[in-house]
Short mmCIF file of C-alpha atoms in Angstrom, two decimals:
data_model
loop_
_atom_site.label_atom_id
_atom_site.label_comp_id
_atom_site.label_asym_id
_atom_site.label_seq_id
_atom_site.Cartn_x
_atom_site.Cartn_y
_atom_site.Cartn_z
CA MET A 1 0.00 0.00 0.00
CA ASP A 2 1.10 3.55 -0.76
CA LEU A 3 0.60 5.08 2.68
CA ASP A 4 0.37 8.66 1.44
CA ASP A 5 -2.26 7.68 -1.11
CA THR A 6 -4.14 5.60 1.46
CA ALA A 7 -4.19 8.51 3.91
CA ALA A 8 -5.42 10.88 1.23
CA ARG A 9 -8.22 8.52 0.20
CA LEU A 10 -9.23 8.03 3.83
CA GLY A 11 -9.08 11.76 4.52
CA VAL A 12 -6.80 11.35 7.55
CA PRO A 13 -3.24 12.45 8.40
CA VAL A 14 -0.56 10.21 6.91
CA GLU A 15 1.02 9.85 10.37
CA ASP A 16 -2.12 8.02 11.52
CA VAL A 17 -1.88 5.55 8.65
CA GLU A 18 1.84 5.08 9.26
CA ARG A 19 1.09 4.27 12.91
CA VAL A 20 -1.38 1.54 11.93
CA HIS A 21 1.10 0.15 9.40
CA ARG A 22 3.90 0.14 11.98
CA LEU A 23 1.93 -1.43 14.86
CA ALA A 24 0.05 -3.99 12.78
CA GLY A 25 2.97 -4.96 10.56
CA ASP A 26 2.27 -8.31 8.94
CA ARG A 27 0.54 -9.71 12.03
CA PRO A 28 -2.55 -11.87 11.45
CA SER A 29 -6.00 -10.32 11.27
CA ALA A 30 -9.25 -12.15 12.06
CA PRO A 31 -12.35 -12.77 9.97
CA LEU A 32 -15.82 -11.48 10.65
CA SER A 33 -18.53 -13.98 11.39
CA ALA A 34 -20.88 -14.94 8.58
CA ARG A 35 -23.48 -12.28 7.77
CA ALA A 36 -26.26 -14.75 8.66
CA ASP A 37 -24.90 -15.05 12.20
CA ALA A 38 -24.47 -11.33 12.73
CA PRO A 39 -28.02 -10.38 13.91
CA ALA A 40 -27.90 -12.86 16.80
CA ILE A 41 -24.42 -11.66 17.79
CA LEU A 42 -25.47 -8.01 17.69
CA ASP A 43 -28.46 -8.84 19.85
CA ARG A 44 -26.15 -10.58 22.35
CA LEU A 45 -24.05 -7.41 22.40
CA ALA A 46 -27.12 -5.30 23.30
CA VAL A 47 -27.02 -3.43 19.99
CA ARG A 48 -30.32 -1.64 19.40
CA PRO A 49 -32.32 -2.50 16.28
CA ASP A 50 -31.66 0.87 14.63
CA ASP A 51 -27.91 0.55 15.15
CA ALA A 52 -27.95 -3.10 14.10
CA ALA A 53 -29.74 -2.18 10.86
CA GLU A 54 -27.01 0.34 10.03
CA ILE A 55 -24.28 -2.17 10.81
CA MET A 56 -25.88 -4.81 8.62
CA ALA A 57 -26.37 -2.29 5.79
CA GLY A 58 -22.66 -1.55 5.74
CA TRP A 59 -21.47 -5.15 6.23
CA PRO A 60 -18.12 -5.68 4.46
CA ASP A 61 -19.20 -8.39 2.04
CA ASP A 62 -16.60 -9.27 -0.58
CA ASP A 63 -18.68 -7.69 -3.33
CA SER A 64 -19.81 -4.61 -1.38
CA PRO A 65 -19.25 -1.39 -3.37
CA LEU A 66 -19.10 0.51 -0.08
CA TRP A 67 -15.77 -1.02 0.82
CA THR A 68 -12.93 0.59 -1.09
CA PRO A 69 -9.42 -0.95 -1.02
CA GLU A 70 -8.21 1.59 1.54
CA LEU A 71 -11.16 0.87 3.86
CA ARG A 72 -10.56 -2.88 3.58
CA TRP A 73 -6.87 -2.34 4.33
CA LEU A 74 -7.66 -0.25 7.42
CA LEU A 75 -10.20 -2.76 8.71
CA ASP A 76 -7.79 -5.65 8.25
CA ARG A 77 -4.82 -3.87 9.84
CA SER A 78 -6.78 -2.35 12.75
CA ILE A 79 -7.99 -5.86 13.64
CA ALA A 80 -4.39 -7.10 13.50
CA LEU A 81 -3.17 -4.15 15.59
CA VAL A 82 -5.62 -4.85 18.41
CA ARG A 83 -5.31 -8.63 18.21
CA ALA A 84 -1.53 -8.37 18.57
CA ASP A 85 -2.08 -6.88 22.05
CA LEU A 86 -4.56 -9.51 23.27
CA GLY A 87 -4.40 -9.48 27.07
CA GLY A 88 -3.23 -5.88 27.14
CA TYR A 89 -4.90 -3.30 29.35
CA GLY A 90 -3.59 0.08 28.19
CA TRP A 91 -5.42 2.59 26.02
CA LEU A 92 -4.96 1.58 22.40
CA PRO A 93 -6.47 3.61 19.53
CA PRO A 94 -7.19 1.06 16.76
CA GLY A 95 -6.78 3.58 13.95
CA PRO A 96 -7.53 7.14 12.84
CA GLU A 97 -10.83 8.89 13.34
CA LEU A 98 -12.71 8.64 10.05
CA PRO A 99 -15.14 11.06 8.39
CA ARG A 100 -18.23 9.14 9.42
CA GLU A 101 -20.64 11.19 7.34
CA ARG A 102 -19.33 9.29 4.30
CA GLY A 103 -21.55 6.29 5.05
CA SER A 104 -22.11 3.23 7.20
CA ALA A 105 -18.87 1.50 6.21
CA TRP A 106 -16.91 4.56 7.37
CA ARG A 107 -19.08 5.15 10.43
CA HIS A 108 -18.85 1.61 11.73
CA LEU A 109 -15.44 0.39 10.57
CA TYR A 110 -14.22 -0.05 14.15
CA VAL A 111 -17.46 -1.80 15.06
CA TYR A 112 -16.65 -4.42 12.42
CA ALA A 113 -13.14 -4.67 13.88
CA TYR A 114 -14.65 -5.24 17.34
CA LEU A 115 -16.95 -7.94 15.98
CA ALA A 116 -14.04 -9.69 14.24
CA LEU A 117 -12.13 -9.79 17.53
CA LEU A 118 -14.92 -11.49 19.50
CA ASP A 119 -13.66 -15.04 18.98
CA ALA A 120 -10.13 -14.10 20.07
CA VAL A 121 -11.16 -12.25 23.21
CA ARG A 122 -13.75 -14.86 24.21
CA GLY A 123 -11.05 -17.49 23.82
CA TYR A 124 -8.88 -15.40 26.13
CA HIS A 125 -11.75 -15.27 28.62
CA ARG A 126 -12.20 -19.04 28.48
CA ASP A 127 -8.46 -19.58 28.98
CA HIS A 128 -8.79 -17.60 32.20
CA GLY A 129 -11.88 -19.46 33.37
CA ILE A 130 -14.19 -16.45 33.01
CA ALA A 131 -17.88 -17.30 32.87
CA ASP A 132 -19.89 -16.61 29.74
CA ALA A 133 -22.19 -14.30 31.70
CA VAL A 134 -19.30 -11.97 32.61
CA SER A 135 -17.84 -12.25 29.13
CA TRP A 136 -21.03 -11.18 27.37
CA ALA A 137 -21.95 -8.54 29.96
CA THR A 138 -18.54 -6.96 29.42
CA LEU A 139 -18.63 -7.12 25.63
CA ALA A 140 -22.19 -5.76 25.49
CA ASP A 141 -20.78 -2.34 26.28
CA LEU A 142 -20.68 -2.04 22.48
CA GLY A 143 -24.45 -1.69 22.28
CA ARG A 144 -24.53 0.78 25.16
CA ASN A 145 -21.97 3.04 23.52
CA LEU A 146 -23.57 2.89 20.10
CA ALA A 147 -26.86 3.97 21.69
CA ILE A 148 -25.11 6.84 23.46
CA ASP A 149 -23.47 7.91 20.22
CA ARG A 150 -26.86 7.99 18.51
CA ARG A 151 -28.27 10.11 21.34
CA MET A 152 -25.30 12.45 20.96
CA GLN A 153 -25.99 12.82 17.24
CA ARG A 154 -22.69 11.11 16.35
CA GLU A 155 -20.60 13.25 18.71
CA GLY A 156 -19.69 10.34 20.97
CA TRP A 157 -18.32 7.35 19.12
CA PRO A 158 -14.81 8.47 18.04
CA VAL A 159 -13.97 9.06 21.69
CA MET A 160 -14.99 5.48 22.46
CA GLN A 161 -12.85 3.75 19.80
CA SER A 162 -9.85 3.41 22.13
CA TRP A 163 -12.13 2.62 25.09
CA LEU A 164 -13.62 -0.48 23.47
CA THR A 165 -10.23 -2.00 22.67
CA LEU A 166 -10.00 -2.65 26.43
CA HIS A 167 -12.98 -4.98 26.15
CA ALA A 168 -11.73 -6.56 22.92
CA ARG A 169 -8.36 -7.47 24.49
CA GLY A 170 -9.54 -8.77 27.86
CA GLY A 171 -8.29 -5.71 29.73
CA LEU A 172 -11.60 -4.78 31.36
CA TYR A 173 -14.51 -6.62 33.00
CA GLU A 174 -18.01 -5.51 33.94
CA LEU A 175 -18.86 -6.90 37.35
CA GLY A 176 -22.24 -5.64 38.47
CA ARG A 177 -22.48 -1.84 38.61
CA LEU A 178 -18.81 -1.08 37.86
CA GLN A 179 -16.27 -1.92 35.19
CA HIS A 180 -12.82 -2.93 36.39
CA GLN A 181 -9.68 -2.36 34.30
CA ARG A 182 -6.59 -4.45 34.89
CA GLY A 183 -3.13 -2.92 35.11
CA GLY A 184 -0.24 -2.24 37.49
CA THR A 185 -1.09 -2.69 41.15
CA ALA A 186 -4.50 -0.99 41.05
CA LEU A 187 -7.79 -1.91 39.45
CA ASP A 188 -9.16 1.15 37.67
CA LEU A 189 -12.89 1.66 38.18
CA HIS A 190 -15.19 2.91 35.42
CA ILE A 191 -18.83 3.85 35.82
CA PRO A 192 -21.06 2.87 32.89
CA GLU A 193 -24.47 4.36 32.26
CA ALA A 194 -26.36 1.61 34.05
CA GLY A 195 -28.65 2.99 36.71
CA PRO A 196 -28.10 4.66 40.09
CA LEU A 197 -24.63 4.54 41.62
CA THR A 198 -25.93 3.36 44.96
CA PRO A 199 -23.52 2.45 47.77
CA GLU A 200 -25.01 -1.06 47.84
CA ALA A 201 -24.42 -1.61 44.11
CA VAL A 202 -20.88 -0.24 44.36
CA ALA A 203 -20.06 -2.44 47.37
CA ALA A 204 -21.39 -5.54 45.61
CA SER A 205 -19.26 -4.85 42.53
CA LEU A 206 -16.14 -4.27 44.63
CA ASP A 207 -16.73 -7.52 46.53
CA GLU A 208 -17.14 -9.36 43.24
CA ALA A 209 -13.87 -7.91 41.96
CA ARG A 210 -12.04 -8.88 45.15
CA ALA A 211 -12.86 -12.52 44.36
CA PHE A 212 -12.76 -12.33 40.56
CA PHE A 213 -9.22 -11.12 39.90
CA PRO A 214 -7.30 -13.44 42.27
CA ARG A 215 -9.29 -16.34 40.82
CA HIS A 216 -8.87 -15.54 37.13
CA PHE A 217 -5.58 -13.60 37.12
CA PRO A 218 -3.61 -15.16 39.99
CA ASP A 219 -0.30 -13.79 38.71
CA GLU A 220 -1.52 -10.21 39.01
CA HIS A 221 -1.50 -8.67 42.48
CA TYR A 222 -3.73 -5.68 43.11
CA THR A 223 -3.55 -3.64 46.29
CA ALA A 224 -5.97 -0.80 45.51
CA PHE A 225 -9.00 0.33 43.59
CA ALA A 226 -8.40 3.54 41.66
CA CYS A 227 -10.45 5.93 39.55
CA GLY A 228 -9.84 8.98 37.41
CA SER A 229 -13.03 10.93 36.82
CA TRP A 230 -14.82 14.26 37.07
CA LEU A 231 -17.03 12.43 39.59
CA LEU A 232 -14.12 12.80 42.05
CA ASP A 233 -13.93 16.60 41.64
CA PRO A 234 -14.31 18.04 45.18
CA GLN A 235 -16.09 21.06 43.70
CA LEU A 236 -19.17 18.85 43.41
CA LEU A 237 -19.44 19.01 47.21
CA GLU A 238 -20.46 22.66 46.83
CA TYR A 239 -23.63 21.62 45.02
CA LEU A 240 -24.65 18.08 45.93
CA PRO A 241 -26.22 16.96 49.24
CA ASP A 242 -24.13 14.86 51.59
CA ASP A 243 -26.31 11.79 51.04
CA SER A 244 -26.10 11.85 47.22
CA ASN A 245 -24.72 8.75 45.56
CA ILE A 246 -21.95 10.74 43.85
CA VAL A 247 -20.77 12.30 47.11
CA ARG A 248 -20.78 8.94 48.90
CA PHE A 249 -18.84 7.39 46.00
CA GLN A 250 -16.35 10.27 46.01
CA ARG A 251 -15.70 9.98 49.75
CA MET A 252 -14.44 6.43 49.35
CA PHE A 253 -11.28 7.76 47.70
CA GLU A 254 -8.09 9.41 48.86
CA LEU A 255 -7.41 12.00 46.18
CA ALA A 256 -4.02 12.47 44.57
CA PRO A 257 -2.71 16.03 44.12
CA TYR A 258 -4.34 17.67 41.12
CA GLU A 259 -2.55 17.41 37.79
CA GLU A 260 -3.90 18.83 34.55
CA PRO A 261 -4.71 15.78 32.38
CA GLU A 262 -3.01 15.82 29.01
CA GLY A 263 -5.40 15.93 26.07
CA LEU A 264 -8.55 15.80 28.24
CA ASP A 265 -10.93 18.71 28.81
CA ALA A 266 -12.89 18.07 32.00
CA ASP A 267 -15.64 20.52 31.04
CA VAL A 268 -16.22 18.58 27.83
CA GLU A 269 -16.27 15.28 29.69
CA VAL A 270 -18.84 16.54 32.19
CA LEU A 271 -21.11 17.78 29.40
CA ARG A 272 -20.66 14.50 27.54
CA PHE A 273 -21.67 12.33 30.47
CA VAL A 274 -24.27 14.50 32.20
CA PHE A 275 -26.12 15.81 29.13
CA ARG A 276 -24.93 13.61 26.24
CA THR A 277 -24.34 16.69 24.11
CA LEU A 278 -21.35 18.87 23.31
CA THR A 279 -23.05 21.52 21.17
CA THR A 280 -26.13 22.64 23.11
CA PRO A 281 -25.68 26.14 24.60
CA LEU A 282 -25.51 26.22 28.40
CA ASP A 283 -28.72 28.22 28.71
CA GLN A 284 -30.60 25.56 26.73
CA LEU A 285 -29.44 22.55 28.72
CA PRO A 286 -31.98 20.83 31.01
CA ARG A 287 -31.95 21.69 34.72
CA ARG A 288 -34.13 18.83 35.98
CA THR A 289 -31.66 17.37 38.49
CA VAL A 290 -29.36 18.79 41.14
CA LEU A 291 -26.37 17.56 39.13
CA GLN A 292 -27.58 19.19 35.90
CA ARG A 293 -28.13 22.49 37.68
CA ALA A 294 -24.71 22.24 39.31
CA VAL A 295 -22.93 21.68 36.01
CA VAL A 296 -24.69 24.55 34.25
CA ASP A 297 -24.31 27.00 37.15
CA HIS A 298 -20.63 26.16 37.59
CA LEU A 299 -19.77 26.64 33.92
CA SER A 300 -22.01 29.71 33.57
CA ALA A 301 -20.04 31.32 36.39
CA GLY A 302 -16.86 30.93 34.32
CA ARG A 303 -15.53 28.13 36.49
CA HIS A 304 -14.15 24.81 35.27
CA TRP A 305 -14.45 21.19 36.32
CA GLN A 306 -11.52 18.92 37.05
CA VAL A 307 -10.74 15.27 36.40
CA ARG A 308 -9.28 13.96 39.65
CA ARG A 309 -7.63 10.67 40.50
CA GLY A 310 -8.08 8.79 43.74
CA HIS A 311 -7.63 5.36 45.27
CA PHE A 312 -8.50 3.24 48.29
CA PRO A 313 -7.15 -0.10 49.49
CA ILE A 314 -8.66 -3.33 48.25
#
């Protein structure tokens, strides 16, 4: 492949294509399941019917006119790039952000990569004795994020490309209310959109993790739970009542000194998660909940939110 020509045809910087070429090399890719099997798989992954219809419409059949040589190359090499790091738990962008308005093949290329990696990651799960129920609950985050992206009018998905490679490599597991990411000596906690963050649900998930990781990853030794999130911003205490779920979650953690996160705008992240929009003016955002009012009032006053990191012993 001529990388400059490929980048031009994809409409992305050549450095992004060179990165995929370098990391994927000539490593093996993985095939997609048969088209006939795809609807049942998408249903298992909690993909909504409207999203599933789009995915099926853009399916990369051999004779599909939607799939140009450069798109097929990127799909093949992004699968190889992620598969080469099976078992990894760091953030791993699978490829460049594509101009998704060009059609379903462009919009969902990394969804097809995720689907092609299912057999590999489920084999990894089985090798570690992980139950099917945990495996599918974890991988079904695909459907959740596609639904969020649709609600955000396509503002959400590119941010989630790197996120979902954690699931596709066996680096993250959904155990009850929380998702737990392997790595180092701490399990990183993530909070999916899955109902109230009650102390009881949090405690049950932490207890499950305390048993899960020693059983399935006995060579990894974790001493703490950790989290990096705007939910740990102490400024929230100015607005939320002491008995709110967010405040009680926040108070579990010992905060690290504040450091400005590289490449992450906390104000954007708060808007993304609280309102699922990045373009609605502040004075048009809903104010139905205490949290919504807090976010709007804080930003309207010219103040900014922070992403904070904290931890507590396992």
